[in-house]
Short mmCIF file of C-alpha atoms in Angstrom, two decimals:
data_model
loop_
_atom_site.label_atom_id
_atom_site.label_comp_id
_atom_site.label_asym_id
_atom_site.label_seq_id
_atom_site.Cartn_x
_atom_site.Cartn_y
_atom_site.Cartn_z
CA MET A 17 -47.20 -11.49 13.77
CA ILE A 18 -45.61 -9.65 10.92
CA ALA A 19 -42.91 -7.96 12.81
CA PRO A 20 -39.97 -7.33 10.50
CA GLY A 21 -37.14 -9.41 11.82
CA GLY A 22 -39.03 -10.16 14.98
CA THR A 23 -38.19 -13.77 15.58
CA GLY A 24 -35.17 -15.76 14.55
CA GLY A 25 -33.62 -14.70 11.31
CA ASP A 26 -30.11 -13.90 10.37
CA PHE A 27 -29.50 -11.62 13.28
CA ALA A 28 -30.56 -14.00 16.03
CA ARG A 29 -27.50 -16.11 15.46
CA GLY A 30 -24.46 -14.11 16.31
CA GLY A 31 -25.87 -11.92 19.04
CA ALA A 32 -25.09 -8.67 17.27
CA SER A 33 -28.13 -7.08 15.63
CA LEU A 34 -28.72 -7.22 11.90
CA GLY A 35 -28.35 -3.47 11.58
CA PHE A 36 -25.04 -3.47 13.38
CA ARG A 37 -23.65 -6.27 11.25
CA PHE A 38 -24.89 -4.53 8.12
CA PHE A 39 -23.08 -1.41 9.26
CA LEU A 40 -19.84 -3.32 9.90
CA ILE A 41 -19.90 -5.05 6.50
CA CYS A 42 -20.60 -1.73 4.78
CA ILE A 43 -17.55 -0.22 6.47
CA VAL A 44 -15.44 -3.21 5.38
CA SER A 45 -16.68 -2.90 1.76
CA LEU A 46 -16.04 0.81 1.67
CA SER A 47 -12.52 0.45 3.01
CA LEU A 48 -11.83 -2.36 0.55
CA MET A 49 -12.93 -0.08 -2.29
CA VAL A 50 -10.81 2.80 -1.09
CA LEU A 51 -7.75 0.57 -0.75
CA ASP A 52 -8.38 -0.98 -4.15
CA HIS A 53 -8.92 2.38 -5.81
CA ARG A 54 -5.80 3.97 -4.35
CA ASP A 55 -3.32 1.41 -5.38
CA GLU A 56 -2.61 -2.24 -5.89
CA HIS A 57 -2.82 -2.91 -2.16
CA LEU A 58 -5.24 -5.76 -2.57
CA ARG A 59 -3.35 -7.74 -5.16
CA THR A 60 -3.19 -10.90 -3.06
CA ILE A 61 -6.89 -10.83 -2.14
CA ARG A 62 -7.90 -10.22 -5.74
CA GLN A 63 -5.64 -13.03 -6.89
CA ALA A 64 -7.10 -15.43 -4.36
CA PHE A 65 -10.62 -14.64 -5.54
CA SER A 66 -9.61 -14.89 -9.18
CA VAL A 67 -8.31 -18.42 -8.59
CA LEU A 68 -11.70 -19.23 -7.03
CA VAL A 69 -13.68 -17.97 -10.02
CA TYR A 70 -11.28 -19.36 -12.63
CA PRO A 71 -13.20 -22.68 -12.92
CA ILE A 72 -16.43 -20.75 -13.57
CA GLN A 73 -14.75 -18.75 -16.31
CA LEU A 74 -13.37 -21.93 -17.85
CA ALA A 75 -16.75 -23.66 -17.66
CA VAL A 76 -18.48 -20.75 -19.39
CA ASP A 77 -15.79 -20.63 -22.05
CA LEU A 78 -15.90 -24.39 -22.66
CA PRO A 79 -19.02 -24.67 -24.87
CA VAL A 80 -17.82 -21.83 -27.09
CA ARG A 81 -14.40 -23.39 -27.39
CA GLY A 82 -15.99 -26.77 -28.10
CA TRP A 83 -18.12 -25.29 -30.85
CA ARG A 84 -15.07 -23.71 -32.46
CA TRP A 85 -13.29 -27.05 -32.30
CA VAL A 86 -16.21 -28.87 -33.93
CA ASP A 87 -16.39 -26.13 -36.52
CA ALA A 88 -12.71 -26.58 -37.34
CA ALA A 89 -12.95 -30.37 -37.38
CA MET A 90 -15.91 -30.32 -39.75
CA ALA A 91 -14.38 -27.84 -42.17
CA GLU A 92 -14.42 -28.89 -45.80
CA ARG A 93 -11.20 -30.05 -47.32
CA SER A 94 -11.56 -27.68 -50.27
CA ALA A 95 -12.16 -24.74 -47.93
CA LEU A 96 -9.03 -25.68 -46.01
CA LEU A 97 -7.03 -25.91 -49.21
CA THR A 98 -8.21 -22.49 -50.33
CA GLU A 99 -7.38 -21.05 -46.94
CA ASN A 100 -3.99 -22.70 -47.06
CA GLU A 101 -3.29 -21.14 -50.46
CA ALA A 102 -4.31 -17.73 -49.21
CA LEU A 103 -2.14 -18.09 -46.13
CA LYS A 104 0.86 -19.16 -48.20
CA PHE A 105 0.48 -16.15 -50.38
CA GLU A 106 0.12 -13.91 -47.36
CA LYS A 107 3.23 -15.38 -45.81
CA LEU A 108 5.23 -14.77 -48.96
CA ASP A 109 3.99 -11.24 -49.13
CA ALA A 110 4.77 -10.62 -45.47
CA GLY A 111 8.21 -12.21 -45.89
CA VAL A 112 9.09 -9.89 -48.74
CA ARG A 113 8.02 -6.88 -46.74
CA LEU A 114 9.94 -8.12 -43.73
CA GLN A 115 13.19 -8.28 -45.72
CA ARG A 116 12.88 -4.61 -46.49
CA LEU A 117 11.85 -3.90 -42.92
CA ASP A 118 14.99 -5.51 -41.49
CA ALA A 119 17.18 -3.14 -43.42
CA LEU A 120 15.01 -0.19 -42.48
CA GLU A 121 15.06 -1.17 -38.84
CA ALA A 122 18.83 -1.38 -38.81
CA GLU A 123 19.05 1.98 -40.49
CA ASN A 124 16.58 3.47 -38.07
CA ARG A 125 18.58 2.14 -35.15
CA ARG A 126 21.80 3.66 -36.51
CA LEU A 127 20.12 7.00 -37.01
CA ARG A 128 18.62 6.91 -33.55
CA ALA A 129 22.00 6.02 -32.09
CA MET A 130 23.41 9.10 -33.81
CA LEU A 131 20.64 11.20 -32.33
CA ASP A 132 21.25 9.53 -28.98
CA SER A 133 17.63 8.60 -28.51
CA SER A 134 16.21 5.21 -27.77
CA ALA A 135 12.96 3.74 -28.93
CA LYS A 136 10.90 0.93 -27.57
CA ALA A 137 10.65 -1.88 -30.01
CA ALA A 138 8.42 -4.89 -29.59
CA ASP A 139 10.70 -7.73 -28.76
CA ARG A 140 8.87 -10.85 -27.74
CA VAL A 141 5.23 -11.76 -28.22
CA LEU A 142 2.98 -14.42 -26.76
CA ILE A 143 -0.36 -15.44 -28.20
CA ALA A 144 -3.24 -15.27 -25.75
CA GLU A 145 -6.79 -16.37 -26.33
CA VAL A 146 -9.73 -14.23 -25.38
CA LEU A 147 -11.98 -16.13 -22.99
CA ALA A 148 -15.62 -16.09 -24.05
CA VAL A 149 -16.86 -14.46 -20.88
CA ASP A 150 -18.78 -11.24 -20.74
CA LEU A 151 -17.65 -8.68 -18.25
CA ASP A 152 -19.55 -5.53 -17.51
CA PRO A 153 -21.34 -4.78 -20.81
CA TYR A 154 -20.86 -1.07 -20.30
CA ARG A 155 -17.12 -1.36 -20.46
CA GLN A 156 -14.76 -2.39 -23.18
CA ARG A 157 -12.88 -5.11 -21.37
CA PHE A 158 -12.06 -8.75 -21.87
CA THR A 159 -10.35 -11.60 -20.11
CA ILE A 160 -7.46 -13.50 -21.66
CA ASN A 161 -6.17 -16.93 -20.77
CA ARG A 162 -2.66 -15.86 -19.80
CA GLY A 163 -1.69 -14.59 -16.40
CA SER A 164 1.21 -13.65 -14.22
CA THR A 165 2.46 -17.25 -14.35
CA ASP A 166 3.17 -16.59 -18.04
CA GLY A 167 4.95 -13.37 -17.20
CA VAL A 168 2.07 -11.03 -17.97
CA TYR A 169 2.33 -7.73 -16.12
CA VAL A 170 -0.01 -4.85 -15.46
CA GLY A 171 0.19 -2.27 -18.24
CA GLN A 172 1.40 -4.72 -20.86
CA ALA A 173 0.35 -3.89 -24.41
CA LEU A 174 -1.92 -6.15 -26.46
CA LEU A 175 -1.89 -6.28 -30.25
CA ASP A 176 -3.67 -8.23 -32.91
CA ALA A 177 -2.66 -8.76 -36.51
CA ASP A 178 -3.98 -5.34 -37.53
CA GLY A 179 -3.08 -3.02 -34.72
CA LEU A 180 -3.19 -2.10 -31.08
CA VAL A 181 -5.92 -3.68 -28.99
CA GLY A 182 -5.42 -2.56 -25.44
CA GLN A 183 -3.47 -3.10 -22.28
CA VAL A 184 -3.50 -5.44 -19.31
CA MET A 185 -5.29 -4.05 -16.31
CA HIS A 186 -5.19 -6.82 -13.74
CA ALA A 187 -2.76 -9.72 -14.03
CA GLU A 188 -4.03 -12.71 -12.07
CA PRO A 189 -2.22 -16.06 -11.83
CA PHE A 190 -4.02 -17.78 -14.72
CA THR A 191 -6.00 -15.06 -16.43
CA SER A 192 -5.64 -11.36 -17.04
CA GLU A 193 -8.14 -8.66 -17.60
CA ALA A 194 -7.45 -6.27 -20.41
CA VAL A 195 -8.92 -2.88 -21.14
CA LEU A 196 -9.44 -2.06 -24.83
CA ILE A 197 -8.37 1.20 -26.42
CA SER A 198 -12.07 1.83 -27.08
CA ASP A 199 -12.93 1.88 -23.36
CA ALA A 200 -14.26 5.26 -22.35
CA ASP A 201 -11.61 5.44 -19.62
CA HIS A 202 -8.70 4.70 -21.91
CA ALA A 203 -6.37 7.25 -23.46
CA LEU A 204 -3.51 6.44 -25.77
CA PRO A 205 -0.65 8.66 -26.95
CA VAL A 206 -0.48 8.54 -30.74
CA ALA A 207 1.03 10.28 -33.74
CA ILE A 208 -0.27 10.86 -37.24
CA ASN A 209 1.90 8.75 -39.48
CA ARG A 210 1.91 11.24 -42.38
CA ASN A 211 3.39 14.17 -40.49
CA GLY A 212 4.29 12.96 -37.02
CA LEU A 213 1.77 15.22 -35.29
CA ARG A 214 1.35 13.95 -31.75
CA THR A 215 -1.96 13.78 -29.92
CA ILE A 216 -4.06 11.53 -27.75
CA VAL A 217 -6.75 9.07 -28.76
CA ILE A 218 -9.54 8.42 -26.30
CA GLY A 219 -12.04 5.57 -26.31
CA THR A 220 -15.74 6.21 -26.69
CA GLY A 221 -17.14 3.01 -25.23
CA ASP A 222 -18.04 1.97 -28.77
CA SER A 223 -15.62 -0.56 -30.24
CA GLY A 224 -15.91 0.89 -33.74
CA ARG A 225 -14.97 4.45 -32.91
CA LEU A 226 -12.24 6.36 -31.09
CA ARG A 227 -12.02 10.07 -30.47
CA MET A 228 -9.18 12.58 -30.98
CA PRO A 229 -10.44 15.56 -29.02
CA TYR A 230 -7.26 17.57 -28.60
CA LEU A 231 -6.38 18.70 -32.10
CA PRO A 232 -6.94 22.38 -32.96
CA ASN A 233 -8.88 23.40 -36.05
CA THR A 234 -5.68 24.30 -37.79
CA ALA A 235 -4.06 20.88 -37.32
CA ASP A 236 -3.03 19.05 -40.44
CA VAL A 237 -5.26 16.00 -40.29
CA GLU A 238 -7.29 14.45 -43.08
CA VAL A 239 -9.77 11.63 -43.40
CA GLY A 240 -7.89 8.42 -44.05
CA ASP A 241 -4.74 9.38 -42.15
CA LEU A 242 -3.08 6.45 -40.45
CA ILE A 243 -2.75 6.92 -36.70
CA ILE A 244 0.12 5.07 -35.03
CA SER A 245 1.13 4.72 -31.42
CA SER A 246 3.77 7.24 -30.43
CA GLY A 247 5.17 5.26 -27.53
CA LEU A 248 5.28 8.38 -25.40
CA GLY A 249 3.23 7.09 -22.50
CA GLY A 250 5.76 4.37 -21.88
CA VAL A 251 3.14 1.63 -22.04
CA PHE A 252 2.69 0.89 -25.70
CA PRO A 253 5.54 0.24 -28.10
CA SER A 254 5.78 2.94 -30.74
CA GLY A 255 4.88 2.63 -34.39
CA TYR A 256 1.94 0.25 -34.26
CA PRO A 257 -1.21 1.15 -36.18
CA VAL A 258 -4.07 2.35 -34.03
CA GLY A 259 -6.60 3.28 -36.68
CA TYR A 260 -7.58 5.52 -39.53
CA VAL A 261 -9.19 8.92 -39.29
CA SER A 262 -12.80 8.40 -40.28
CA SER A 263 -14.24 11.87 -39.91
CA VAL A 264 -12.94 15.36 -39.31
CA GLU A 265 -15.29 18.15 -38.37
CA ARG A 266 -13.64 21.53 -37.97
CA ARG A 267 -15.72 23.74 -35.75
CA PRO A 268 -14.91 27.41 -36.21
CA GLY A 269 -15.80 29.10 -32.97
CA GLN A 270 -14.47 26.25 -30.91
CA GLY A 271 -10.89 25.49 -30.05
CA PHE A 272 -10.73 21.88 -31.11
CA SER A 273 -11.95 19.84 -34.04
CA GLU A 274 -14.23 16.87 -33.69
CA ILE A 275 -12.17 13.99 -35.04
CA TYR A 276 -13.08 10.31 -35.02
CA VAL A 277 -10.82 7.38 -35.66
CA GLN A 278 -11.78 3.91 -36.74
CA PRO A 279 -9.63 1.37 -34.92
CA ALA A 280 -7.40 -0.79 -37.09
CA ALA A 281 -7.60 -3.83 -34.82
CA MET A 282 -10.80 -5.85 -34.74
CA LEU A 283 -11.63 -4.92 -31.20
CA ASP A 284 -14.93 -6.69 -30.88
CA ARG A 285 -14.08 -9.74 -32.93
CA ALA A 286 -10.57 -10.61 -31.78
CA ARG A 287 -10.22 -14.14 -30.47
CA GLU A 288 -6.47 -14.22 -30.26
CA VAL A 289 -4.35 -11.33 -29.19
CA LEU A 290 -0.60 -10.88 -28.90
CA LEU A 291 0.98 -9.92 -25.63
CA VAL A 292 4.03 -7.78 -26.27
CA TRP A 293 7.17 -7.46 -24.24
CA THR A 294 9.04 -4.38 -25.27
CA ALA A 295 12.78 -4.38 -25.60
CA GLU A 296 13.48 -1.91 -22.85
CA THR A 297 11.50 -3.70 -20.19
CA GLU A 298 13.29 -6.88 -21.07
CA LEU A 299 16.71 -5.28 -21.02
CA THR A 300 17.57 -6.28 -17.49
CA ASP A 301 16.68 -9.93 -17.41
CA ARG A 302 17.53 -11.23 -20.85
CA HIS A 303 20.00 -8.83 -22.33
CA ASP A 304 22.06 -11.47 -24.08
CA ALA A 305 19.36 -13.83 -25.25
CA GLU A 306 18.61 -13.07 -28.86
CA ARG A 307 19.84 -9.80 -30.16
CA PRO A 308 22.47 -8.52 -27.78
CA THR A 309 24.00 -6.08 -30.22
CA SER A 310 20.71 -4.58 -31.28
CA LEU A 311 19.65 -3.99 -27.72
CA ALA A 312 22.97 -2.44 -26.88
CA GLU A 313 22.67 -0.23 -29.91
CA ALA A 314 19.15 0.74 -29.05
CA ARG A 315 20.44 1.99 -25.77
CA MET B 27 -27.32 -33.00 9.56
CA ALA B 28 -27.89 -34.57 6.18
CA GLU B 29 -30.79 -32.30 5.23
CA GLY B 30 -28.82 -29.21 6.05
CA ARG B 31 -25.97 -30.39 3.89
CA LEU B 32 -28.37 -31.00 1.02
CA THR B 33 -29.70 -27.46 1.26
CA LEU B 34 -26.22 -26.11 1.38
CA ARG B 35 -25.21 -28.06 -1.70
CA PHE B 36 -28.28 -26.93 -3.60
CA ALA B 37 -27.65 -23.33 -2.60
CA LEU B 38 -24.00 -23.56 -3.63
CA ILE B 39 -25.01 -24.88 -7.04
CA THR B 40 -27.46 -22.02 -7.55
CA PHE B 41 -24.79 -19.52 -6.55
CA VAL B 42 -22.29 -20.93 -9.02
CA VAL B 43 -24.92 -21.06 -11.77
CA ALA B 44 -25.85 -17.44 -11.07
CA LEU B 45 -22.22 -16.38 -11.42
CA ALA B 46 -21.84 -18.40 -14.63
CA LEU B 47 -25.01 -16.87 -16.10
CA THR B 48 -23.69 -13.44 -15.25
CA ILE B 49 -20.58 -13.87 -17.38
CA MET B 50 -22.15 -16.05 -20.09
CA PRO B 51 -21.58 -14.40 -23.46
CA LEU B 52 -24.76 -13.09 -25.05
CA PRO B 53 -25.38 -11.50 -28.45
CA ALA B 54 -24.57 -7.82 -28.25
CA SER B 55 -28.16 -6.80 -28.96
CA ILE B 56 -29.55 -8.42 -25.82
CA ALA B 57 -26.47 -8.31 -23.60
CA ALA B 58 -27.69 -5.10 -21.98
CA PHE B 59 -30.89 -6.83 -20.91
CA ARG B 60 -29.18 -9.59 -18.98
CA PRO B 61 -31.07 -10.10 -15.71
CA GLU B 62 -29.10 -9.50 -12.55
CA TRP B 63 -28.88 -13.14 -11.55
CA VAL B 64 -26.72 -12.79 -8.47
CA PRO B 65 -28.91 -10.35 -6.52
CA LEU B 66 -31.98 -12.37 -7.54
CA ILE B 67 -30.50 -15.60 -6.18
CA LEU B 68 -29.38 -13.89 -3.01
CA ILE B 69 -32.85 -12.40 -2.50
CA PHE B 70 -34.34 -15.86 -3.00
CA TRP B 71 -32.12 -17.49 -0.43
CA SER B 72 -32.47 -14.76 2.11
CA LEU B 73 -36.24 -15.13 1.81
CA MET B 74 -36.21 -18.92 1.95
CA ALA B 75 -33.56 -19.47 4.56
CA PRO B 76 -32.83 -16.18 6.31
CA GLU B 77 -31.21 -17.98 9.22
CA ARG B 78 -28.67 -19.63 6.94
CA PHE B 79 -27.80 -17.14 4.23
CA GLY B 80 -27.40 -13.51 4.98
CA LEU B 81 -25.08 -10.60 4.86
CA LEU B 82 -21.84 -12.58 4.83
CA THR B 83 -23.02 -14.73 1.91
CA ALA B 84 -23.91 -11.56 0.03
CA PHE B 85 -20.53 -10.05 0.86
CA GLY B 86 -18.67 -13.13 -0.37
CA MET B 87 -20.69 -13.36 -3.57
CA GLY B 88 -20.13 -9.66 -4.11
CA LEU B 89 -16.37 -10.06 -3.88
CA LEU B 90 -16.48 -12.94 -6.39
CA LEU B 91 -18.59 -10.82 -8.72
CA ASP B 92 -16.15 -7.93 -8.35
CA THR B 93 -13.28 -10.18 -9.32
CA LEU B 94 -15.20 -11.59 -12.27
CA SER B 95 -16.30 -8.23 -13.63
CA GLY B 96 -13.10 -6.37 -12.86
CA ALA B 97 -14.89 -3.83 -10.71
CA LEU B 98 -13.45 -2.24 -7.62
CA LEU B 99 -13.11 -4.88 -4.92
CA GLY B 100 -16.13 -4.27 -2.70
CA GLN B 101 -18.35 -2.50 -5.20
CA HIS B 102 -20.80 -5.30 -5.92
CA ALA B 103 -20.28 -6.54 -2.37
CA LEU B 104 -21.63 -3.32 -0.92
CA ALA B 105 -24.55 -3.19 -3.34
CA LEU B 106 -25.50 -6.81 -2.63
CA VAL B 107 -25.19 -6.35 1.12
CA VAL B 108 -27.56 -3.40 0.95
CA VAL B 109 -30.09 -5.43 -1.05
CA VAL B 110 -29.85 -8.45 1.24
CA TYR B 111 -30.08 -6.30 4.34
CA LEU B 112 -33.38 -4.84 3.17
CA THR B 113 -34.63 -8.26 2.13
CA LEU B 114 -33.81 -9.72 5.54
CA ARG B 115 -35.26 -6.76 7.33
CA PHE B 116 -38.61 -7.23 5.62
CA HIS B 117 -38.46 -10.91 4.68
CA LEU B 118 -41.61 -11.84 6.61
CA ARG B 119 -43.64 -9.25 4.72
CA ILE B 120 -42.11 -9.91 1.32
CA ARG B 121 -42.81 -13.61 1.55
CA VAL B 122 -46.57 -13.09 1.69
CA PHE B 123 -46.72 -10.53 -1.10
CA PRO B 124 -48.78 -11.40 -4.21
CA VAL B 125 -46.80 -11.82 -7.41
CA TRP B 126 -47.19 -8.30 -8.79
CA GLN B 127 -46.27 -6.71 -5.48
CA PHE B 128 -43.35 -9.05 -5.22
CA GLY B 129 -42.19 -7.99 -8.69
CA MET B 130 -42.39 -4.34 -7.65
CA THR B 131 -40.30 -5.08 -4.58
CA ILE B 132 -37.69 -6.77 -6.73
CA VAL B 133 -37.63 -3.75 -9.03
CA LEU B 134 -37.17 -1.45 -6.06
CA LEU B 135 -34.38 -3.54 -4.58
CA LEU B 136 -32.60 -3.84 -7.91
CA THR B 137 -32.96 -0.13 -8.60
CA LEU B 138 -31.19 0.43 -5.33
CA TYR B 139 -28.57 -2.15 -6.32
CA GLU B 140 -27.89 -0.43 -9.64
CA PHE B 141 -27.88 2.93 -7.94
CA VAL B 142 -25.20 1.88 -5.46
CA LEU B 143 -23.07 0.51 -8.31
CA PHE B 144 -23.65 3.65 -10.32
CA TRP B 145 -22.83 5.90 -7.40
CA ILE B 146 -19.57 4.08 -6.67
CA ASP B 147 -18.59 4.30 -10.33
CA GLY B 148 -19.24 8.02 -10.16
CA VAL B 149 -17.22 8.53 -7.00
CA ALA B 150 -14.34 6.45 -8.33
CA GLY B 151 -14.37 8.56 -11.51
CA ARG B 152 -15.21 5.76 -13.92
CA THR B 153 -17.22 6.65 -16.96
CA VAL B 154 -20.51 4.79 -17.33
CA PRO B 155 -23.21 5.22 -19.92
CA ILE B 156 -26.31 6.29 -18.05
CA VAL B 157 -29.09 4.77 -20.11
CA GLU B 158 -27.83 1.21 -20.48
CA ARG B 159 -27.25 0.94 -16.77
CA TRP B 160 -30.96 0.55 -16.09
CA ALA B 161 -31.83 -1.93 -18.83
CA PRO B 162 -31.28 -5.08 -16.72
CA LEU B 163 -33.93 -3.92 -14.24
CA LEU B 164 -36.77 -4.72 -16.60
CA ALA B 165 -35.38 -8.13 -17.48
CA SER B 166 -34.77 -8.93 -13.84
CA ALA B 167 -38.29 -7.95 -12.87
CA LEU B 168 -39.67 -10.17 -15.62
CA VAL B 169 -37.70 -13.25 -14.63
CA SER B 170 -38.04 -12.76 -10.90
CA PRO B 171 -41.43 -14.51 -10.42
CA LEU B 172 -40.25 -17.32 -12.66
CA ILE B 173 -37.00 -17.86 -10.89
CA LEU B 174 -38.56 -17.70 -7.44
CA GLY B 175 -41.48 -19.93 -8.34
CA TYR B 176 -39.26 -22.45 -10.06
CA LEU B 177 -36.63 -22.57 -7.37
CA ASP B 178 -39.25 -22.88 -4.65
CA GLN B 179 -40.95 -25.71 -6.52
CA PHE B 180 -37.64 -27.42 -7.08
CA ARG B 181 -36.73 -27.06 -3.44
CA ARG B 182 -40.04 -28.61 -2.42
CA ASP B 183 -39.77 -31.44 -4.92
CA ALA B 184 -36.27 -32.26 -3.82
CA GLN B 185 -37.47 -32.36 -0.23
CA VAL B 186 -34.84 -29.92 0.77
CA ARG B 187 -35.56 -28.71 4.25
CA VAL B 188 -34.34 -25.38 5.45
#
C-alpha cells in the first residue's frame, strides 16, 4: 500500500505524529531566528556549534594551505632573491616615510589637544589568515583564523596593506567571521581626503566596486579622489584608505550623483588581513604599556 | 547492534562530507552553481532510513550549516526541516519514482528550500541578489540521480543494513 507515512517511519517512534513534531521544530527554529536577529542572545549556542564545525573548516582549508606551502618550498632561489631585493627597497621606502609620519603624528596630536578633540588611532595589530572556506556566495564574507581567544571582538576593523577590508561580525573561540566593506549590507563612514567632505560608502555585493549614493550633484568630488575612513561610526579607525573614486555621474533632475569607488584593499584576493585594536578601546586595560604619554595626550 | 552502528558511521561520514563540500572553495565562475549538498544528503537518508534520520537530524545539520555560513541561527535549519518533512511524508511514493520524476521532485523540494531561505533573508532585511539565488537548483537536480544512485550502490556493496 502506498499510504504516505502509513506504516513505521520517523513518526512511529516517539508517539507524537510527524506533523506535530514538524510544527514544534518549526516553532523552535523561528524563535531561534528571532532571538538571533534581535541581539547577541545566542552567543553561547553559536560558539558551541562553531567549535563543532571548526575541524571541518580546518580540513577544507588544509589542502589549500598545503599547496601554498609546497609552492613556497619549491620557489626558485633567484625569484626569492629578486623578491628579497624588492622587499628591502620597499622597507627602506616605508621607513623613510614613517620618519616623516612620526613627526606629523606628534604635530597632529598637539593640534588636536589644542582643539580638545580626540581621534582614534590604530594602536595594535594582529595578522590573521583568511581560511579558504566559501561562505554564502551571495555575500561578501570570509572566515579568519583568529577568534575571541586572541582577543578579537565583534565590530573590530580589518585592514590589509592597502586599505580597509571590513569588520568582524561574529567572534567565535577559534575563528571569526568578517563582513567586507563590499557586502551589500555594509555601510562605512568616510571622508574625501582632498577636501574632507564626509559621506557614506556602501557595498554593492561586488568586490571591485563600492557606491557613494549620498552626495548631491553639487558636491566637490572628482574621479581619482582618495576616499579615507572618517572614523565617525566609532568602528573603524580614521584616516585609512578605503578606495579611489572610479566614476562620477552627475544626474541633473535627481538629487544625488551616481558615484562609484574602487576599493583600495584587495578584497577578493587578500590572504592575510590585519586586525586592528584602536587606541581608545585599549585605553582601559593597557594604558601604560607602550605609549602612555601619547594616549594621555590623545585624550 | 553492529550493523546499526555501521550505518550510523557511514551516515555521519556523508554528513560531514556534505558540509565540507558546501564550504569547499570553488572558482568564482562556478561557485554560484554549487549543488546544495546538505539537503540532498538529508533527502537521501530520509528516503533510505526514515526511521533513523528525520526532522531532528535535519534540524541539527541546519544549525551547523547556519554556523558555517554565518546565517541567522535557525535559517537553514527551518528550510531543511521543511524539505525533510515533505520527503518523509511522501517517502514511500518518492522511492518508487523513475529517475526523471525523481529529479523533478528534487527540484521542487530544493526550490522550496531556496524559497524559505530567501524569504527569511527578506524578512530579516538582508540584501540578496535574486538571480544567483536559484542557480544551485539546476546543479543540484543534475547531480541528484548520481548521488542517490552512487550512495545506494555503495550502501549495498558495503552491506550496510538499515
